[in-house]
Tab-separated table of C-alpha atoms in Angstrom:
chain	number	residue	atom	x	y	z
A	1	MET	CA	-0.601	54.004	67.415
A	2	SER	CA	2.215	53.857	64.851
A	3	LYS	CA	1.805	51.640	61.806
A	4	GLN	CA	4.541	49.009	61.593
A	5	PHE	CA	6.319	48.004	58.359
A	6	ASP	CA	9.254	45.821	57.396
A	7	VAL	CA	10.339	48.387	54.793
A	8	ILE	CA	9.464	52.062	54.382
A	9	VAL	CA	10.442	53.764	51.142
A	10	ILE	CA	10.623	57.567	51.175
A	11	GLY	CA	10.071	58.790	47.618
A	12	GLY	CA	7.937	57.319	44.835
A	13	GLY	CA	10.105	58.041	41.810
A	14	PRO	CA	11.748	55.349	39.647
A	15	GLY	CA	14.078	54.225	42.427
A	16	GLY	CA	11.469	54.380	45.178
A	17	TYR	CA	8.382	52.815	43.661
A	18	ILE	CA	10.404	50.021	42.044
A	19	ALA	CA	12.170	49.300	45.367
A	20	ALA	CA	8.802	49.159	47.128
A	21	ILE	CA	7.306	46.778	44.591
A	22	ARG	CA	10.342	44.472	44.581
A	23	ALA	CA	10.445	44.365	48.389
A	24	ALA	CA	6.743	43.475	48.435
A	25	GLN	CA	7.326	40.738	45.860
A	26	LEU	CA	9.921	39.308	48.245
A	27	GLY	CA	7.367	39.015	51.016
A	28	LYS	CA	7.994	42.228	52.933
A	29	ASN	CA	5.291	44.445	54.452
A	30	VAL	CA	6.052	47.693	52.601
A	31	ALA	CA	5.016	51.341	52.743
A	32	CYS	CA	5.918	53.994	50.171
A	33	ILE	CA	5.653	57.708	50.957
A	34	ASP	CA	5.511	60.279	48.161
A	35	GLU	CA	4.474	63.947	48.166
A	36	TRP	CA	4.045	64.757	44.453
A	37	LYS	CA	0.633	66.290	43.738
A	38	ASN	CA	-1.359	66.581	40.543
A	39	ASP	CA	-3.240	69.758	39.612
A	40	LYS	CA	-6.164	68.646	41.787
A	41	GLY	CA	-3.988	68.009	44.813
A	42	GLY	CA	-4.178	64.244	44.477
A	43	PRO	CA	-1.218	61.849	44.526
A	44	ALA	CA	1.094	61.794	41.523
A	45	PRO	CA	3.778	59.164	42.209
A	46	GLY	CA	6.613	58.720	39.744
A	47	GLY	CA	8.898	61.514	40.860
A	48	THR	CA	10.689	63.951	38.599
A	49	CYS	CA	10.936	61.339	35.849
A	50	THR	CA	7.201	60.827	35.473
A	51	ASN	CA	5.982	64.309	36.369
A	52	VAL	CA	8.520	66.815	35.014
A	53	GLY	CA	11.269	64.771	33.375
A	54	CYS	CA	11.619	61.661	31.246
A	55	ILE	CA	7.973	60.964	30.436
A	56	PRO	CA	6.531	64.439	29.700
A	57	SER	CA	9.621	65.501	27.746
A	58	LYS	CA	9.296	62.445	25.487
A	59	ALA	CA	5.622	63.260	24.925
A	60	LEU	CA	6.528	66.779	23.785
A	61	LEU	CA	9.424	65.529	21.680
A	62	GLN	CA	7.047	63.135	19.900
A	63	SER	CA	4.453	65.855	19.259
A	64	SER	CA	7.012	68.331	17.988
A	65	GLU	CA	8.590	65.684	15.753
A	66	HIS	CA	5.215	64.934	14.159
A	67	PHE	CA	4.753	68.655	13.515
A	68	GLU	CA	8.156	68.991	11.895
A	69	HIS	CA	7.584	65.903	9.741
A	70	ALA	CA	4.266	67.292	8.529
A	71	ASN	CA	5.829	70.656	7.673
A	72	LYS	CA	9.157	69.557	6.212
A	73	HIS	CA	9.226	65.878	5.327
A	74	PHE	CA	5.765	64.661	4.300
A	75	ALA	CA	6.268	66.065	0.784
A	76	ASP	CA	9.188	63.667	0.280
A	77	HIS	CA	6.688	60.813	0.733
A	78	GLY	CA	4.181	62.287	-1.727
A	79	ILE	CA	1.950	63.545	1.094
A	80	THR	CA	0.534	67.041	0.711
A	81	ALA	CA	-0.106	68.816	3.989
A	82	THR	CA	-0.876	72.506	3.791
A	83	ASP	CA	-1.436	75.128	6.460
A	84	VAL	CA	-0.211	72.805	9.221
A	85	LYS	CA	-0.644	74.398	12.643
A	86	ILE	CA	0.282	73.401	16.181
A	87	ASN	CA	-2.162	73.786	19.058
A	88	VAL	CA	0.288	74.113	21.936
A	89	THR	CA	-2.471	73.969	24.536
A	90	LYS	CA	-3.664	70.627	23.186
A	91	MET	CA	-0.080	69.374	22.937
A	92	ILE	CA	0.520	70.233	26.600
A	93	GLY	CA	-2.807	68.606	27.459
A	94	ARG	CA	-1.755	65.381	25.746
A	95	LYS	CA	1.519	65.484	27.669
A	96	ASP	CA	-0.410	65.885	30.912
A	97	SER	CA	-2.627	62.914	30.077
A	98	VAL	CA	0.426	60.745	29.389
A	99	VAL	CA	1.830	61.765	32.781
A	100	LYS	CA	-1.467	60.941	34.509
A	101	GLN	CA	-1.566	57.497	32.892
A	102	ASN	CA	1.850	56.805	34.393
A	103	ASN	CA	0.833	58.191	37.816
A	104	ASP	CA	-2.271	56.017	37.836
A	105	GLY	CA	-0.262	53.029	36.663
A	106	ILE	CA	2.066	53.279	39.665
A	107	LEU	CA	-0.863	53.541	42.088
A	108	TYR	CA	-2.339	50.422	40.459
A	109	LEU	CA	0.968	48.590	40.846
A	110	PHE	CA	1.076	49.505	44.536
A	111	LYS	CA	-2.398	48.066	44.987
A	112	LYS	CA	-1.557	44.950	42.966
A	113	ASN	CA	1.569	44.285	45.014
A	114	LYS	CA	-0.035	45.225	48.369
A	115	VAL	CA	2.257	48.220	48.965
A	116	SER	CA	0.721	50.699	51.415
A	117	PHE	CA	0.895	54.172	49.871
A	118	PHE	CA	1.009	57.359	51.947
A	119	HIS	CA	0.594	60.746	50.249
A	120	GLY	CA	2.752	63.365	51.928
A	121	ARG	CA	6.310	64.264	52.870
A	122	GLY	CA	8.249	61.634	54.785
A	123	SER	CA	10.858	62.598	57.366
A	124	PHE	CA	12.820	60.996	60.178
A	125	VAL	CA	11.621	61.471	63.735
A	126	LYS	CA	13.961	59.231	65.684
A	127	ALA	CA	15.554	55.833	65.870
A	128	THR	CA	13.464	53.288	67.735
A	129	GLU	CA	14.098	49.791	68.957
A	130	GLY	CA	14.723	47.740	65.819
A	131	GLY	CA	13.983	50.532	63.357
A	132	TYR	CA	13.051	54.154	62.714
A	133	GLU	CA	10.037	56.356	63.304
A	134	ILE	CA	8.961	58.205	60.152
A	135	LYS	CA	6.487	61.097	60.050
A	136	VAL	CA	4.207	61.565	57.049
A	137	ALA	CA	3.131	65.186	56.666
A	138	GLY	CA	0.137	65.150	54.340
A	139	ALA	CA	-3.560	65.949	54.510
A	140	ALA	CA	-3.452	64.148	57.841
A	141	GLU	CA	-0.232	63.591	59.756
A	142	GLU	CA	0.676	59.963	60.392
A	143	THR	CA	3.512	58.144	62.106
A	144	LEU	CA	5.043	54.968	60.688
A	145	VAL	CA	7.732	52.696	62.062
A	146	GLY	CA	9.956	50.685	59.758
A	147	GLN	CA	12.697	48.166	60.362
A	148	GLN	CA	14.406	49.114	57.079
A	149	ILE	CA	14.269	52.526	55.406
A	150	ILE	CA	15.036	53.185	51.733
A	151	ILE	CA	15.534	56.855	50.813
A	152	ALA	CA	14.744	57.651	47.180
A	153	THR	CA	14.003	61.369	47.252
A	154	GLY	CA	15.638	62.217	43.932
A	155	SER	CA	17.046	65.571	42.887
A	156	ASN	CA	16.084	69.172	42.140
A	157	ALA	CA	17.071	71.476	39.297
A	158	ARG	CA	20.149	73.589	40.023
A	159	ALA	CA	19.503	77.326	39.751
A	160	LEU	CA	22.006	79.937	38.649
A	161	PRO	CA	23.403	81.911	41.606
A	162	GLY	CA	21.328	85.059	42.016
A	163	THR	CA	18.745	83.970	39.440
A	164	PRO	CA	16.050	81.823	41.056
A	165	PHE	CA	13.454	79.992	39.005
A	166	ASP	CA	10.158	81.871	38.711
A	167	GLU	CA	8.816	79.287	36.187
A	168	GLU	CA	7.416	82.138	34.086
A	169	LEU	CA	10.496	83.748	32.534
A	170	VAL	CA	13.350	81.787	34.131
A	171	LEU	CA	12.423	78.134	33.826
A	172	SER	CA	13.636	74.847	35.244
A	173	ASN	CA	12.714	71.578	33.526
A	174	ASP	CA	9.325	71.934	35.263
A	175	GLY	CA	8.471	75.282	33.714
A	176	ALA	CA	9.989	74.273	30.378
A	177	LEU	CA	7.368	71.530	30.118
A	178	ARG	CA	4.508	73.952	30.775
A	179	ILE	CA	5.226	76.723	28.260
A	180	GLY	CA	1.785	77.708	26.987
A	181	ALA	CA	2.729	79.109	23.565
A	182	THR	CA	5.722	78.877	21.278
A	183	PRO	CA	8.148	81.672	22.226
A	184	LYS	CA	9.625	83.676	19.379
A	185	LYS	CA	13.049	83.596	20.996
A	186	LEU	CA	14.102	80.994	23.518
A	187	ALA	CA	17.409	80.954	25.384
A	188	LEU	CA	18.889	78.007	27.242
A	189	ILE	CA	21.873	77.861	29.551
A	190	GLY	CA	23.448	74.424	29.486
A	191	SER	CA	23.729	72.044	26.540
A	192	GLY	CA	23.211	68.843	28.482
A	193	VAL	CA	20.355	66.379	28.072
A	194	ILE	CA	17.564	68.695	29.271
A	195	GLY	CA	18.858	71.691	27.336
A	196	LEU	CA	19.158	69.813	24.056
A	197	GLU	CA	15.836	68.021	24.377
A	198	MET	CA	13.826	71.107	25.349
A	199	GLY	CA	15.676	73.215	22.800
A	200	SER	CA	14.768	70.641	20.153
A	201	VAL	CA	11.074	70.672	21.078
A	202	TRP	CA	10.636	74.429	20.760
A	203	ARG	CA	12.898	74.801	17.723
A	204	ARG	CA	10.680	72.335	15.847
A	205	LEU	CA	7.639	74.380	16.819
A	206	GLY	CA	9.143	77.554	15.368
A	207	ALA	CA	11.140	79.185	18.159
A	208	ASP	CA	14.506	80.810	17.494
A	209	VAL	CA	16.600	78.806	19.972
A	210	THR	CA	20.051	79.678	21.324
A	211	ILE	CA	21.907	77.461	23.779
A	212	LEU	CA	24.747	78.929	25.831
A	213	GLU	CA	27.267	76.405	27.140
A	214	GLY	CA	30.120	77.217	29.496
A	215	LEU	CA	32.335	74.301	28.495
A	216	PRO	CA	34.567	74.673	25.445
A	217	THR	CA	33.556	71.287	24.056
A	218	PHE	CA	30.126	70.014	23.050
A	219	LEU	CA	28.814	67.043	25.041
A	220	GLY	CA	32.117	66.342	26.737
A	221	ALA	CA	30.879	63.048	28.228
A	222	VAL	CA	30.004	61.687	24.790
A	223	ASP	CA	32.484	60.025	22.442
A	224	GLU	CA	34.120	62.910	20.575
A	225	GLN	CA	33.413	61.539	17.094
A	226	ILE	CA	29.752	61.007	17.955
A	227	ALA	CA	29.440	64.462	19.563
A	228	LYS	CA	30.874	66.127	16.440
A	229	GLU	CA	28.386	64.274	14.246
A	230	ALA	CA	25.514	65.338	16.513
A	231	LYS	CA	26.656	68.966	16.590
A	232	LYS	CA	26.805	69.010	12.806
A	233	ALA	CA	23.196	67.786	12.649
A	234	PHE	CA	21.964	70.315	15.229
A	235	ASP	CA	23.716	73.168	13.401
A	236	LYS	CA	22.026	72.120	10.160
A	237	GLN	CA	18.631	72.116	11.890
A	238	GLY	CA	19.123	75.690	13.079
A	239	LEU	CA	19.743	74.987	16.752
A	240	LYS	CA	22.266	77.668	17.744
A	241	ILE	CA	24.837	76.391	20.232
A	242	GLU	CA	27.526	78.719	21.583
A	243	LEU	CA	30.369	77.030	23.464
A	244	GLY	CA	32.892	78.436	25.936
A	245	VAL	CA	30.672	81.273	27.150
A	246	LYS	CA	30.700	82.940	30.551
A	247	VAL	CA	27.248	84.030	31.678
A	248	GLY	CA	27.006	87.359	33.447
A	249	GLU	CA	24.022	89.378	34.650
A	250	ILE	CA	20.517	88.146	33.845
A	251	LYS	CA	17.696	90.675	33.852
A	252	THR	CA	13.987	89.926	33.675
A	253	GLY	CA	11.283	92.359	32.696
A	254	LYS	CA	7.930	92.738	30.957
A	255	LYS	CA	9.487	92.001	27.569
A	256	GLY	CA	11.310	88.866	28.648
A	257	VAL	CA	14.844	88.013	29.691
A	258	SER	CA	18.178	89.638	28.871
A	259	ILE	CA	21.350	87.599	29.329
A	260	ALA	CA	24.735	89.245	29.361
A	261	TYR	CA	27.610	86.921	28.556
A	262	THR	CA	31.128	86.755	27.211
A	263	ASN	CA	31.691	84.516	24.195
A	264	ALA	CA	34.603	82.157	23.577
A	265	LYS	CA	36.582	85.010	22.016
A	266	GLY	CA	36.176	87.139	25.146
A	267	GLU	CA	33.711	89.507	23.489
A	268	ALA	CA	30.820	90.938	25.505
A	269	GLN	CA	27.431	89.840	24.172
A	270	THR	CA	23.764	90.248	25.065
A	271	LEU	CA	21.041	87.737	24.290
A	272	ASP	CA	17.413	88.845	24.564
A	273	ALA	CA	14.737	86.172	24.721
A	274	ASP	CA	11.094	85.687	25.626
A	275	LYS	CA	12.001	82.906	28.037
A	276	LEU	CA	15.121	81.334	29.531
A	277	ILE	CA	15.502	77.649	30.410
A	278	VAL	CA	18.329	76.930	32.866
A	279	SER	CA	19.647	73.358	32.677
A	280	ILE	CA	23.003	73.369	34.460
A	281	GLY	CA	22.580	70.149	36.366
A	282	ARG	CA	20.706	68.866	39.377
A	283	VAL	CA	21.304	68.692	43.122
A	284	PRO	CA	20.381	65.823	45.504
A	285	ASN	CA	17.076	66.403	47.305
A	286	THR	CA	17.318	65.936	51.062
A	287	ILE	CA	15.064	68.882	51.914
A	288	GLY	CA	12.751	68.113	54.817
A	289	LEU	CA	14.154	64.640	55.527
A	290	ASN	CA	15.286	65.765	58.984
A	291	THR	CA	18.517	63.803	58.555
A	292	GLU	CA	20.038	65.472	61.624
A	293	ALA	CA	17.468	63.783	63.870
A	294	VAL	CA	19.107	60.412	63.255
A	295	GLY	CA	22.617	61.471	62.245
A	296	LEU	CA	22.379	60.469	58.584
A	297	ALA	CA	25.632	61.432	56.833
A	298	LEU	CA	25.619	63.754	53.804
A	299	ASP	CA	28.566	64.690	51.609
A	300	GLU	CA	29.679	68.185	50.543
A	301	ARG	CA	27.139	68.189	47.678
A	302	GLY	CA	24.289	67.321	49.992
A	303	ALA	CA	24.074	63.763	48.669
A	304	ILE	CA	23.502	60.898	51.086
A	305	VAL	CA	26.746	59.014	51.678
A	306	VAL	CA	26.448	55.334	50.739
A	307	ASP	CA	28.806	52.431	50.135
A	308	GLY	CA	28.860	50.181	47.080
A	309	ASP	CA	25.710	48.417	48.277
A	310	CYS	CA	23.748	51.663	48.870
A	311	LYS	CA	24.069	51.329	52.670
A	312	THR	CA	24.253	54.600	54.603
A	313	ASN	CA	26.143	55.169	57.855
A	314	LEU	CA	23.017	54.075	59.764
A	315	PRO	CA	22.069	50.422	60.234
A	316	GLY	CA	18.956	49.559	58.272
A	317	VAL	CA	18.945	52.793	56.254
A	318	TRP	CA	19.634	52.686	52.510
A	319	ALA	CA	19.557	55.287	49.732
A	320	VAL	CA	19.242	55.004	45.936
A	321	GLY	CA	18.990	57.083	42.772
A	322	ASP	CA	19.706	60.782	42.310
A	323	VAL	CA	20.115	61.382	46.048
A	324	VAL	CA	23.333	59.302	46.088
A	325	ARG	CA	26.559	59.131	44.054
A	326	GLY	CA	26.590	58.056	40.444
A	327	PRO	CA	24.738	59.110	37.307
A	328	MET	CA	21.367	60.793	37.773
A	329	LEU	CA	19.443	58.429	35.525
A	330	ALA	CA	15.997	56.938	36.137
A	331	HIS	CA	17.062	53.446	35.070
A	332	LYS	CA	20.102	53.567	37.361
A	333	ALA	CA	17.749	54.412	40.238
A	334	GLU	CA	15.487	51.495	39.300
A	335	GLU	CA	18.372	49.029	39.273
A	336	GLU	CA	19.604	50.275	42.653
A	337	GLY	CA	16.066	50.038	44.050
A	338	VAL	CA	15.755	46.411	42.993
A	339	ALA	CA	19.229	45.566	44.299
A	340	VAL	CA	18.535	47.113	47.734
A	341	ALA	CA	15.187	45.337	48.069
A	342	GLU	CA	16.925	42.047	47.284
A	343	ARG	CA	19.751	42.749	49.746
A	344	ILE	CA	17.195	43.463	52.483
A	345	ALA	CA	15.623	40.078	51.688
A	346	GLY	CA	18.987	38.346	52.052
A	347	GLN	CA	19.709	38.063	48.346
A	348	HIS	CA	22.671	39.446	46.400
A	349	GLY	CA	21.391	42.361	44.340
A	350	HIS	CA	23.929	43.821	41.939
A	351	VAL	CA	24.258	46.916	39.741
A	352	ASN	CA	26.949	47.096	37.056
A	353	PHE	CA	27.713	50.803	36.601
A	354	ASN	CA	29.874	49.985	33.561
A	355	THR	CA	26.866	48.865	31.529
A	356	ILE	CA	24.362	51.594	32.345
A	357	PRO	CA	23.214	53.094	29.033
A	358	TRP	CA	22.939	56.832	28.438
A	359	VAL	CA	20.471	58.407	26.002
A	360	ILE	CA	19.725	61.897	24.709
A	361	TYR	CA	16.343	61.893	22.944
A	362	THR	CA	17.051	64.538	20.348
A	363	SER	CA	16.820	63.999	16.595
A	364	PRO	CA	19.184	62.393	15.859
A	365	GLU	CA	19.126	60.428	19.098
A	366	ILE	CA	22.411	59.889	20.935
A	367	ALA	CA	23.026	56.747	22.998
A	368	TRP	CA	26.062	55.043	24.428
A	369	VAL	CA	27.304	52.455	26.885
A	370	GLY	CA	30.805	51.798	28.161
A	371	ARG	CA	33.897	53.895	27.613
A	372	THR	CA	34.542	56.547	24.976
A	373	GLU	CA	37.533	56.646	22.674
A	374	GLN	CA	39.012	59.581	24.577
A	375	GLN	CA	38.687	57.660	27.865
A	376	LEU	CA	40.453	54.628	26.416
A	377	LYS	CA	43.272	56.834	25.144
A	378	ALA	CA	43.597	58.552	28.523
A	379	ASP	CA	43.710	55.171	30.278
A	380	GLY	CA	46.316	53.824	27.881
A	381	VAL	CA	44.070	50.988	26.720
A	382	LYS	CA	44.884	49.508	23.324
A	383	TYR	CA	41.708	49.233	21.294
A	384	LYS	CA	40.228	48.776	17.843
A	385	ALA	CA	37.424	50.967	16.480
A	386	GLY	CA	34.791	50.319	13.856
A	387	THR	CA	32.081	52.621	12.515
A	388	PHE	CA	29.181	52.249	10.133
A	389	PRO	CA	27.066	55.151	8.820
A	390	PHE	CA	23.267	55.024	8.665
A	391	LEU	CA	23.670	56.499	5.184
A	392	ALA	CA	24.547	52.960	4.072
A	393	ASN	CA	21.657	51.289	5.922
A	394	GLY	CA	18.639	50.315	3.816
A	395	ARG	CA	16.057	50.763	6.583
A	396	ALA	CA	17.398	54.220	7.437
A	397	ARG	CA	17.077	55.217	3.771
A	398	ALA	CA	13.484	53.973	3.727
A	399	LEU	CA	12.766	55.971	6.894
A	400	GLY	CA	14.300	59.035	5.318
A	401	ASP	CA	16.643	59.464	8.263
A	402	THR	CA	20.243	58.597	7.448
A	403	THR	CA	22.014	60.948	9.865
A	404	GLY	CA	24.684	59.478	12.103
A	405	MET	CA	26.527	56.231	12.723
A	406	VAL	CA	27.186	53.309	15.035
A	407	LYS	CA	30.643	53.040	16.590
A	408	PHE	CA	32.214	50.006	18.284
A	409	LEU	CA	35.296	50.067	20.497
A	410	ALA	CA	36.899	46.708	21.295
A	411	ASP	CA	39.987	45.541	23.154
A	412	ALA	CA	42.873	45.210	20.704
A	413	ALA	CA	44.004	41.874	22.141
A	414	THR	CA	40.810	40.118	23.271
A	415	ASP	CA	38.192	41.844	21.049
A	416	GLU	CA	35.950	42.331	24.111
A	417	ILE	CA	33.517	45.189	23.550
A	418	LEU	CA	34.587	48.213	25.620
A	419	GLY	CA	32.052	50.742	24.391
A	420	VAL	CA	29.319	51.272	21.810
A	421	HIS	CA	28.247	54.742	20.701
A	422	ILE	CA	25.345	55.640	18.439
A	423	VAL	CA	24.026	58.840	16.934
A	424	GLY	CA	21.080	58.370	14.632
A	425	PRO	CA	17.507	57.080	14.347
A	426	MET	CA	16.202	55.007	17.283
A	427	ALA	CA	19.581	54.983	19.018
A	428	SER	CA	17.739	54.646	22.344
A	429	GLU	CA	16.411	51.249	21.260
A	430	LEU	CA	19.517	50.047	19.432
A	431	ILE	CA	21.800	50.552	22.442
A	432	SER	CA	20.130	47.696	24.340
A	433	GLU	CA	21.867	45.088	22.204
A	434	ALA	CA	25.207	46.585	23.183
A	435	VAL	CA	24.256	46.566	26.883
A	436	VAL	CA	23.359	42.874	26.716
A	437	ALA	CA	26.541	42.084	24.804
A	438	MET	CA	28.754	43.893	27.307
A	439	GLU	CA	27.005	42.260	30.290
A	440	PHE	CA	27.951	38.882	28.828
A	441	LYS	CA	31.506	40.013	28.001
A	442	ALA	CA	30.867	39.597	24.282
A	443	SER	CA	33.427	40.365	21.620
A	444	ALA	CA	32.828	42.513	18.561
A	445	GLU	CA	33.130	39.287	16.569
A	446	ASP	CA	30.157	37.850	18.507
A	447	ILE	CA	27.906	40.682	17.311
A	448	ALA	CA	29.366	40.495	13.811
A	449	ARG	CA	28.416	36.793	13.634
A	450	ILE	CA	24.810	37.222	14.851
A	451	CYS	CA	22.122	37.278	12.155
A	452	HIS	CA	20.237	40.587	12.197
A	453	ALA	CA	16.888	41.041	10.452
A	454	HIS	CA	16.931	42.757	7.053
A	455	PRO	CA	16.070	45.484	6.533
A	456	SER	CA	16.541	46.879	10.035
A	457	LEU	CA	18.431	49.667	11.729
A	458	SER	CA	20.097	47.021	13.890
A	459	GLU	CA	22.084	45.897	10.850
A	460	ALA	CA	24.155	49.050	11.373
A	461	THR	CA	25.179	47.592	14.744
A	462	LYS	CA	26.301	44.353	13.086
A	463	GLU	CA	28.179	46.283	10.387
A	464	ALA	CA	29.957	48.468	12.946
A	465	ALA	CA	31.071	45.293	14.729
A	466	LEU	CA	32.337	43.973	11.383
A	467	ALA	CA	34.145	47.286	10.871
A	468	VAL	CA	36.268	46.600	13.968
A	469	ASP	CA	37.904	43.880	11.840
A	470	LYS	CA	37.753	46.079	8.720
A	471	ARG	CA	35.305	43.827	6.895
A	472	THR	CA	32.026	45.705	6.540
A	473	LEU	CA	29.789	44.273	3.848
A	474	ASN	CA	27.655	47.294	2.923
A	475	PHE	CA	30.063	50.213	3.120
């Protein structure tokens, strides 16, 4: 006999597991289906983010940053460290343990919140009276029936046409996180978040890293002034970034990978590397959902079509996260998951896409919220800008990391904050103040008037707000 639930969530990534927990908190009888497996075949909920994305990449970034500090920066602090070596196997092992802690944490949260977890692949069977029949294909096949269905199946790495991932020589983000030894030469195609973060990890560990980017501009979605500052820092570190390239034939062999491409000048080039990481974006994951069985609408990209409230074309079926429109960000998926659970419970869940922060966890970190200066110009919005460099921040000097700046953009007439952009130390943490400020429609003057602890990196935020009115105090 089928098991009956008020809500069935398909997918246990950030959007799915959070939606399941919130729905359970609101009194619903909830099931969550997820098929991720650990190396022993057991459940590993958390989706791409926990298993092969946000969490493991941050673990490797932290390890590689420690290694670089020991080799290049400890001497500045009077610390002598000689013959510093990296044990890549142990580093990968630590990363795996961090991932497992997160997997286990989600399973604990399911138990705590009385969410029924099913390990396997969920797919539609048919519509039934008052709901939908969902098949779980796992160790043992089960059939569930749910009144409301939330699809949170995430996304998959996009492969280059004609060059599939083998995860040995041609790597997606998955393979990039499992490299067993530092390659002498590493090539990346795509200078987005994954490309820059993975390139940074292996450069710090001694690899000769080259990133090939098809676009003529670096980080086109980032504020231009901030992107230029970041590029300058990456160039200084030895991260080679070639813009405006056209990738041609890619050959793999016993000695590695050979990439033929044309550079920005139209000259034919060849790049030989031990491994190639391809990070050219991601595609919505609807594989195996059996959407045709119930007539669930997909768009031309394969994403599930939803309205502003994440409702699909089917009554009682919702979709959140990477599998729908909007930025493919874990925290965006979480917010949508919460909002949908609350809507199902008769509440008024809301997601403000204008205040979703973006972060690139390189060194320096890059973070922003709101509109860029180029967007404001294109939209004809009159604005004021203020910047403050970390070079003039006492805490940054004490840290020994003064790269970058904070930039405020405010409405010329009302002073309302329209965007905040940061490149520099701990930008991922500093951006939260800007998100809060923009949610409450704060002005630059509001931030300029708030007392910030001294010495702290957050003082650079205050000073950038002061700079909008051309009255910085420390620069």
